[in-house]
Tab-separated table of C-alpha atoms and ligand atoms in Angstrom:
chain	number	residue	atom	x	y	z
X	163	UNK	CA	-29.781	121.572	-152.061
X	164	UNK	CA	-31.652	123.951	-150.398
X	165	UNK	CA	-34.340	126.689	-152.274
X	166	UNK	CA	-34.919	129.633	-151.828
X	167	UNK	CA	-38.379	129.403	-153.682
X	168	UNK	CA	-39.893	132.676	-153.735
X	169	UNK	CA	-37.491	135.755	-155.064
X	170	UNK	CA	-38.030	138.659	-157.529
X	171	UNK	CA	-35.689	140.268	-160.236
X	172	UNK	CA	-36.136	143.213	-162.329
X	173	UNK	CA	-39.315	141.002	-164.206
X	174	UNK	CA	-41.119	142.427	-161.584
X	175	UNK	CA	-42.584	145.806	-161.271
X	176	UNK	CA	-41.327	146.472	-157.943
X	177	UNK	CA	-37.761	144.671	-158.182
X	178	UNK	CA	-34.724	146.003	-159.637
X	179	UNK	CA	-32.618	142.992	-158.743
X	180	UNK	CA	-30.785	141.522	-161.439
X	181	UNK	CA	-30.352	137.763	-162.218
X	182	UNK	CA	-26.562	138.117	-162.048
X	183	UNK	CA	-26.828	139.505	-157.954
X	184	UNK	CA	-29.043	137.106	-157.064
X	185	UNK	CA	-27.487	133.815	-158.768
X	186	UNK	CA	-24.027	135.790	-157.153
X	187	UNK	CA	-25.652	135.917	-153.180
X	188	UNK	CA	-27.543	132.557	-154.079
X	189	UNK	CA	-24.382	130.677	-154.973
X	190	UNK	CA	-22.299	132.292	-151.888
X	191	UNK	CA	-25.542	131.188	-149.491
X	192	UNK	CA	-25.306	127.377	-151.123
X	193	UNK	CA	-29.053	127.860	-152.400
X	194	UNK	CA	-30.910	127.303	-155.429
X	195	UNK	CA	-33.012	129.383	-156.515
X	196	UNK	CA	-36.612	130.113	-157.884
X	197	UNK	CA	-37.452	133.475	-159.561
X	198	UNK	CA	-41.366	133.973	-159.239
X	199	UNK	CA	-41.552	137.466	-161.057
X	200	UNK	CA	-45.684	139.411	-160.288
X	201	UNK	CA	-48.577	138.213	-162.331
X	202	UNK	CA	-51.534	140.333	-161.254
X	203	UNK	CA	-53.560	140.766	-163.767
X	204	UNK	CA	-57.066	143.232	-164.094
X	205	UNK	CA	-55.422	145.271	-160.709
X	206	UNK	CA	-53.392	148.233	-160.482
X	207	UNK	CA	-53.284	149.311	-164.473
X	208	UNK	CA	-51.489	145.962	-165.179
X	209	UNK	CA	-48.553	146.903	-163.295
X	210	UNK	CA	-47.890	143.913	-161.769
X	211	UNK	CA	-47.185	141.759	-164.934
X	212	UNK	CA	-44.655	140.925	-167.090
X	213	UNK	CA	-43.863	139.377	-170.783
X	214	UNK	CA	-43.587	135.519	-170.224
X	215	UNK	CA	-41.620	134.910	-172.979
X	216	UNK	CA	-39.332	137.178	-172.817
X	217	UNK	CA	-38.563	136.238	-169.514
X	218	UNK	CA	-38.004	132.910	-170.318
X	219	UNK	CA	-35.829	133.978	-173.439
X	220	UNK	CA	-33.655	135.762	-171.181
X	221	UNK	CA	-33.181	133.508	-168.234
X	222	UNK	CA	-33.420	130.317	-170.040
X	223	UNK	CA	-29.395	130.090	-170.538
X	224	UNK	CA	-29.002	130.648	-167.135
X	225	UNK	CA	-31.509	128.128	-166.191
X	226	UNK	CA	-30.152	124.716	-164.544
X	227	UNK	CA	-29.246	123.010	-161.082
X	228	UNK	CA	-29.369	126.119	-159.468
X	229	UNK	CA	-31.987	128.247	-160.993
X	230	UNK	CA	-35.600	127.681	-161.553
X	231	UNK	CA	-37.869	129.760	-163.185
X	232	UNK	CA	-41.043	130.718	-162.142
X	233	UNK	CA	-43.748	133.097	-161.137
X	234	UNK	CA	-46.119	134.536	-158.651
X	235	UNK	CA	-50.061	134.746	-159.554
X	236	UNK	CA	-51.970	137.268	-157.942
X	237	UNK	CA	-55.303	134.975	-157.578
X	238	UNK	CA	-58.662	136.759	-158.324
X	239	UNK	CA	-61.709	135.404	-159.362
X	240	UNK	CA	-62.013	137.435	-162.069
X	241	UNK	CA	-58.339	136.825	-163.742
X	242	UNK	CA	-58.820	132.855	-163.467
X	243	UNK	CA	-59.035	132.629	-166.711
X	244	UNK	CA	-56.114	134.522	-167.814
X	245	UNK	CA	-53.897	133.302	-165.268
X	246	UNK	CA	-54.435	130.185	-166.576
X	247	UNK	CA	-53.134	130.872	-169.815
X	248	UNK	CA	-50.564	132.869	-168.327
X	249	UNK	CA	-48.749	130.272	-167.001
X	250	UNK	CA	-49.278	128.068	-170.313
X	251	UNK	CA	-47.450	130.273	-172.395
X	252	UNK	CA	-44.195	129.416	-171.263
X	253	UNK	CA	-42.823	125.807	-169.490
X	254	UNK	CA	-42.921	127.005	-165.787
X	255	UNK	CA	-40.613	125.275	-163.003
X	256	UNK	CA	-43.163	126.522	-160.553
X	257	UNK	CA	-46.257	128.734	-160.129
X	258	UNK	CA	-46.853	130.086	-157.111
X	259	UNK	CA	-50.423	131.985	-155.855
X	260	UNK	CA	-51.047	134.546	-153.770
X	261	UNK	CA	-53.707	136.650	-152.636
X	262	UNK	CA	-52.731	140.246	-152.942
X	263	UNK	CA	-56.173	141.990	-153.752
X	264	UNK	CA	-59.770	141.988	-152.343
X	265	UNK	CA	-62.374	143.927	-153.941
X	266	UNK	CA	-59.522	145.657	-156.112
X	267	UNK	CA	-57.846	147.309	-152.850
X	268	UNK	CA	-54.249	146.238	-152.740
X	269	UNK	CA	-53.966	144.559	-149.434
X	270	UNK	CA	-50.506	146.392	-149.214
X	271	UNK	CA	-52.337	149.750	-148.562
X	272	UNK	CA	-54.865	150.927	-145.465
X	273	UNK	CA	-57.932	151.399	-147.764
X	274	UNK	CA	-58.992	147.635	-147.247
X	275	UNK	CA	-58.712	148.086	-143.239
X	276	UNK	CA	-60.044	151.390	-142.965
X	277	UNK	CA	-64.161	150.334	-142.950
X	278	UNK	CA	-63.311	147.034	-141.302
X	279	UNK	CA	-62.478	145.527	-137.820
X	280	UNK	CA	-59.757	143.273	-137.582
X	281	UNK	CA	-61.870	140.026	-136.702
X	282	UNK	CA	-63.916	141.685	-140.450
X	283	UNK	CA	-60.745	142.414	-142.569
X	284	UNK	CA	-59.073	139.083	-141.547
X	285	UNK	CA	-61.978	136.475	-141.752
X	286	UNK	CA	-62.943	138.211	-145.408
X	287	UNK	CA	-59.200	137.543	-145.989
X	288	UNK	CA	-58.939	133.687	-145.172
X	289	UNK	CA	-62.384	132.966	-146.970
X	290	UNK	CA	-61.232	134.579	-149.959
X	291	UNK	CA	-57.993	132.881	-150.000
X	292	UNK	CA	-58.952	128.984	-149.495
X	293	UNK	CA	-61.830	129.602	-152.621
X	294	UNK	CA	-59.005	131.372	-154.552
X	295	UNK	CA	-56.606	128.236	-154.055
X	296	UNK	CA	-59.733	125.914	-154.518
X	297	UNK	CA	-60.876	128.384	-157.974
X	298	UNK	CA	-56.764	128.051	-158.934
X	299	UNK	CA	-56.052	124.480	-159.988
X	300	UNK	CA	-52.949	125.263	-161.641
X	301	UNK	CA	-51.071	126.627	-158.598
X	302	UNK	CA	-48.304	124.134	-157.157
X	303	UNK	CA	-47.629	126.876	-153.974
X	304	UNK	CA	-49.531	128.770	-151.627
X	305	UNK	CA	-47.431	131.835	-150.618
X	306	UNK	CA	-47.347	133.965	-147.774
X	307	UNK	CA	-50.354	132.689	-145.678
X	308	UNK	CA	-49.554	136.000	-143.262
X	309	UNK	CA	-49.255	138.245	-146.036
X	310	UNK	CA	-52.119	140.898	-144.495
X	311	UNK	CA	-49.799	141.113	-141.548
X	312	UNK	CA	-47.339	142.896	-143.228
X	313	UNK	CA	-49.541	146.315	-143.807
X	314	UNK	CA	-52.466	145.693	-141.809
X	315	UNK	CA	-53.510	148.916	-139.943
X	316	UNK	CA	-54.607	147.355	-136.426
X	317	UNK	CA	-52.575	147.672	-133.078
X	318	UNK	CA	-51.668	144.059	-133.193
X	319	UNK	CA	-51.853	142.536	-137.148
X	320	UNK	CA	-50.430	139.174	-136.225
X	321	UNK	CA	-52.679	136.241	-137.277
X	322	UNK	CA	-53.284	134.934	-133.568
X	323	UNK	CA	-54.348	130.868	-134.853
X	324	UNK	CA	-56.737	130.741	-131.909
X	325	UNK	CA	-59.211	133.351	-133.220
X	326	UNK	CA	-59.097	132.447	-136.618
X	327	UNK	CA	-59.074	128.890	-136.399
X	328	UNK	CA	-61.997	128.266	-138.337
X	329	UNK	CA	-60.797	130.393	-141.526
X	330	UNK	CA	-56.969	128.813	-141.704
X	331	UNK	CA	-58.306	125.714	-141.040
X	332	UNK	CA	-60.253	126.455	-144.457
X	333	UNK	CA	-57.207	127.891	-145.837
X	334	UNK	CA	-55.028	124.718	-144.971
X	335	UNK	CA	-57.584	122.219	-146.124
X	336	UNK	CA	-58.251	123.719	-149.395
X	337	UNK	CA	-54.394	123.715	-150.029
X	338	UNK	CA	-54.228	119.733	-148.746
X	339	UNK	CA	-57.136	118.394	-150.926
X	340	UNK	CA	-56.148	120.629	-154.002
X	341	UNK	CA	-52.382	119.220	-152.925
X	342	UNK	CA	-50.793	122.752	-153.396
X	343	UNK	CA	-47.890	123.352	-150.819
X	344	UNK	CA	-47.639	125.522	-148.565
X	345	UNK	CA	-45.115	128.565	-148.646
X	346	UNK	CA	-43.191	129.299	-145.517
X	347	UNK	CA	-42.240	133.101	-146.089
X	348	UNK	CA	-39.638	134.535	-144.268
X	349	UNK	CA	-39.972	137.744	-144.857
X	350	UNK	CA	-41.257	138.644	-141.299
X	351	UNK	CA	-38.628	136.308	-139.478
X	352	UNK	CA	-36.830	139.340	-137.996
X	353	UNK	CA	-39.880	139.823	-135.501
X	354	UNK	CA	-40.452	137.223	-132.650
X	355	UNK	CA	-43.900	137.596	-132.266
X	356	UNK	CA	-44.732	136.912	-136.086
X	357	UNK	CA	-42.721	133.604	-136.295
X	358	UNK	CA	-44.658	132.849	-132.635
X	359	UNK	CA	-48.127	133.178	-134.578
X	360	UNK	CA	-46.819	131.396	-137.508
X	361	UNK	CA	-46.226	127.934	-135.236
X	362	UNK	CA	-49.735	126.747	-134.412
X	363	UNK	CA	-50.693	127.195	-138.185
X	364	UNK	CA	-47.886	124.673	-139.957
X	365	UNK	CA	-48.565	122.469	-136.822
X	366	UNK	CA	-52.171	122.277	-138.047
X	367	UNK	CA	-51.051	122.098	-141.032
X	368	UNK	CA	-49.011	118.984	-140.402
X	369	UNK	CA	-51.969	117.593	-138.128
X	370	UNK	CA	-54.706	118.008	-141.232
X	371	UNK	CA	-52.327	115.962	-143.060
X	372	UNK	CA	-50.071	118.849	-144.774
X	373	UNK	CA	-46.369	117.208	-145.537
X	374	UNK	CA	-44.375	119.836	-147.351
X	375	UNK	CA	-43.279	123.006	-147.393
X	376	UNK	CA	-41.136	125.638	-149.725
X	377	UNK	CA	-39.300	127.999	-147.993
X	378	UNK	CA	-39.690	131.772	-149.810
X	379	UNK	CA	-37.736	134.925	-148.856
X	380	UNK	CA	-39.748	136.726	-150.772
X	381	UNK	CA	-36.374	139.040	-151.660
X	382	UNK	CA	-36.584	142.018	-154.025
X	383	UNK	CA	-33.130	142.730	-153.329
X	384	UNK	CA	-29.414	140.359	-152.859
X	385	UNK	CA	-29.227	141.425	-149.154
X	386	UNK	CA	-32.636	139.501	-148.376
X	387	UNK	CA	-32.137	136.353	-150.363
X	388	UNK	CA	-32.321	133.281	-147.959
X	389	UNK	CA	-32.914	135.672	-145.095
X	390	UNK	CA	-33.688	133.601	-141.938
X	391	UNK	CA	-33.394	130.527	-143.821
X	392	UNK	CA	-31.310	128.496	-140.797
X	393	UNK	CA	-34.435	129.099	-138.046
X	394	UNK	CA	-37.227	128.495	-140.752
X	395	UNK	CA	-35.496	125.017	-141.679
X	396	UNK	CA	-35.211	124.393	-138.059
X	397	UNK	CA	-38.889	125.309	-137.318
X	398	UNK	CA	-40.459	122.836	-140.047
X	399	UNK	CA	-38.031	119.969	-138.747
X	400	UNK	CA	-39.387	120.457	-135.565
X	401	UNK	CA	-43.339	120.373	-137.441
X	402	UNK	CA	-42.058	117.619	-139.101
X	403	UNK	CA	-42.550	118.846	-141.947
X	404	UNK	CA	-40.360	118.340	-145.017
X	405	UNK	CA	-38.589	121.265	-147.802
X	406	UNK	CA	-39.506	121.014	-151.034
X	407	UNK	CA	-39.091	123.235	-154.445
X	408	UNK	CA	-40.655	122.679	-158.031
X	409	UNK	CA	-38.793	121.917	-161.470
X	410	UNK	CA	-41.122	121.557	-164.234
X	411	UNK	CA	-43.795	121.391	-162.088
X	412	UNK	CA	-42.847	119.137	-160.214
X	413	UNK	CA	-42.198	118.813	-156.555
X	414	UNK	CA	-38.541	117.826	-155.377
X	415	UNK	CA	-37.800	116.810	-152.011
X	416	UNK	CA	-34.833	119.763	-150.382
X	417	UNK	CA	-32.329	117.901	-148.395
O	666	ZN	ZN1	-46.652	138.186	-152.871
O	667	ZN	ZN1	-43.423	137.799	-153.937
């Protein structure tokens, strides 16, 4: 079966989605699903964070075939530590990281940009990513490698592989040799150009030696759930690349 490995319910500060929809949309797609509910701890007043255990008290019935239950790390340096007994407080199907802050600006808003050239903002970006997954042994995913495209202030935000080759390279190698997987997010499917960017990077990916893939919509809401899924499955059988998910922490092959 198929995963959608990267979705949010109301565990997460900015998700009002319950279980219920999404298991209902899930089941009607014919995908599994992950819930990865925020972790970012030491940014934003806590606000992105949640009580493990009560999330696993409360989805634990509904756990099974279909549902897995997991969560999304904000990685810092600084909330290493923590993170790491985050995710030991309560058996995890899958743990995803992400890189969501820099310096304590929220990459989601135009403070980080605003001092900053593109070539500045993005380098800084990939750097601080492929130490984070290096710094974050416990991770099993790498999400949303084009994550700063999504609010990046610039005329053109897209990652463009040729200009930053050295910097994903880093990114990709860290996430081979520490043999975390890498996240194809769909949440920007709906524009050409992004997937266009996206290609060259999970071909290098594949090339460095990168086999598999999870496949996130990244969905705060039913409607988004799976979104795009049919051309992202196509696009990493074309890579040659394979879909995977987690249970219990470890990876399953997606047929
Ligand atoms: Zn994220
Ligand atoms: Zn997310």
């Amino acid at each position: 079966m198929l995963f959608d490995s990267h979705t949010h319910t109301e565990f997460s500060a900015d998700s009002e989605m319950l279980a219920s929809e999404a298991l209902e949309m899930a089941e009607r797609l014919g995908l599994g699903l992950v819930f990865t509910e925020h972790e970012d701890l030491e940014v934003a007043q806590d606000e992105f964070t949640f009580d493990p255990e009560a999330y696993w008290k409360k989805y634990y019935p509904l756990r099974g075939e279909n549902l897995r239950l997991g969560v999304e790390i904000g990685m810092l340096e600084k909330s290493l530590e923590g993170s790491r007994q985050f995710v030991e407080r309560v058996p995890f199907d899958q743990v995803i990281g992400s890189l969501h802050f820099i310096d304590d600006l929220d990459l989601y808003y135009p403070d980080f940009y605003k001092d900053k050239t593109k070539e500045e903002a993005y380098r800084r970006y990939f750097w601080e990513m492929a130490e984070n997954v290096r710094r974050h042994d416990f991770i099993d995913v790498l999400a949303h490698i084009d994550y700063i495209c999504r609010a990046a202030t610039y005329d053109d935000p897209e990652l463009d592989y040729g200009s930053f080759k050295l910097e994903i390279d880093e990114v990709l190698k860290a996430a081979i040799e520490t043999e975390t997987v890498l996240e194809l997010n769909t949440r920007r499917f709906d524009e050409k150009l992004a997937i266009k960017e996206l290609v060259p990077v999970y071909r290098r990916y594949r090339e460095l030696g990168g086999k598999y893939v999870t496949m996130g919509s990244d969905a705060h809401k039913p409607g988004t759930i799976g979104a795009h899924f049919y051309q992202a499955r196509q696009l990493v059988s074309d890579l040659g690349l394979q879909v995977v998910t987690f249970c219990k922490r470890q990876l399953e092959l997606c047929d």
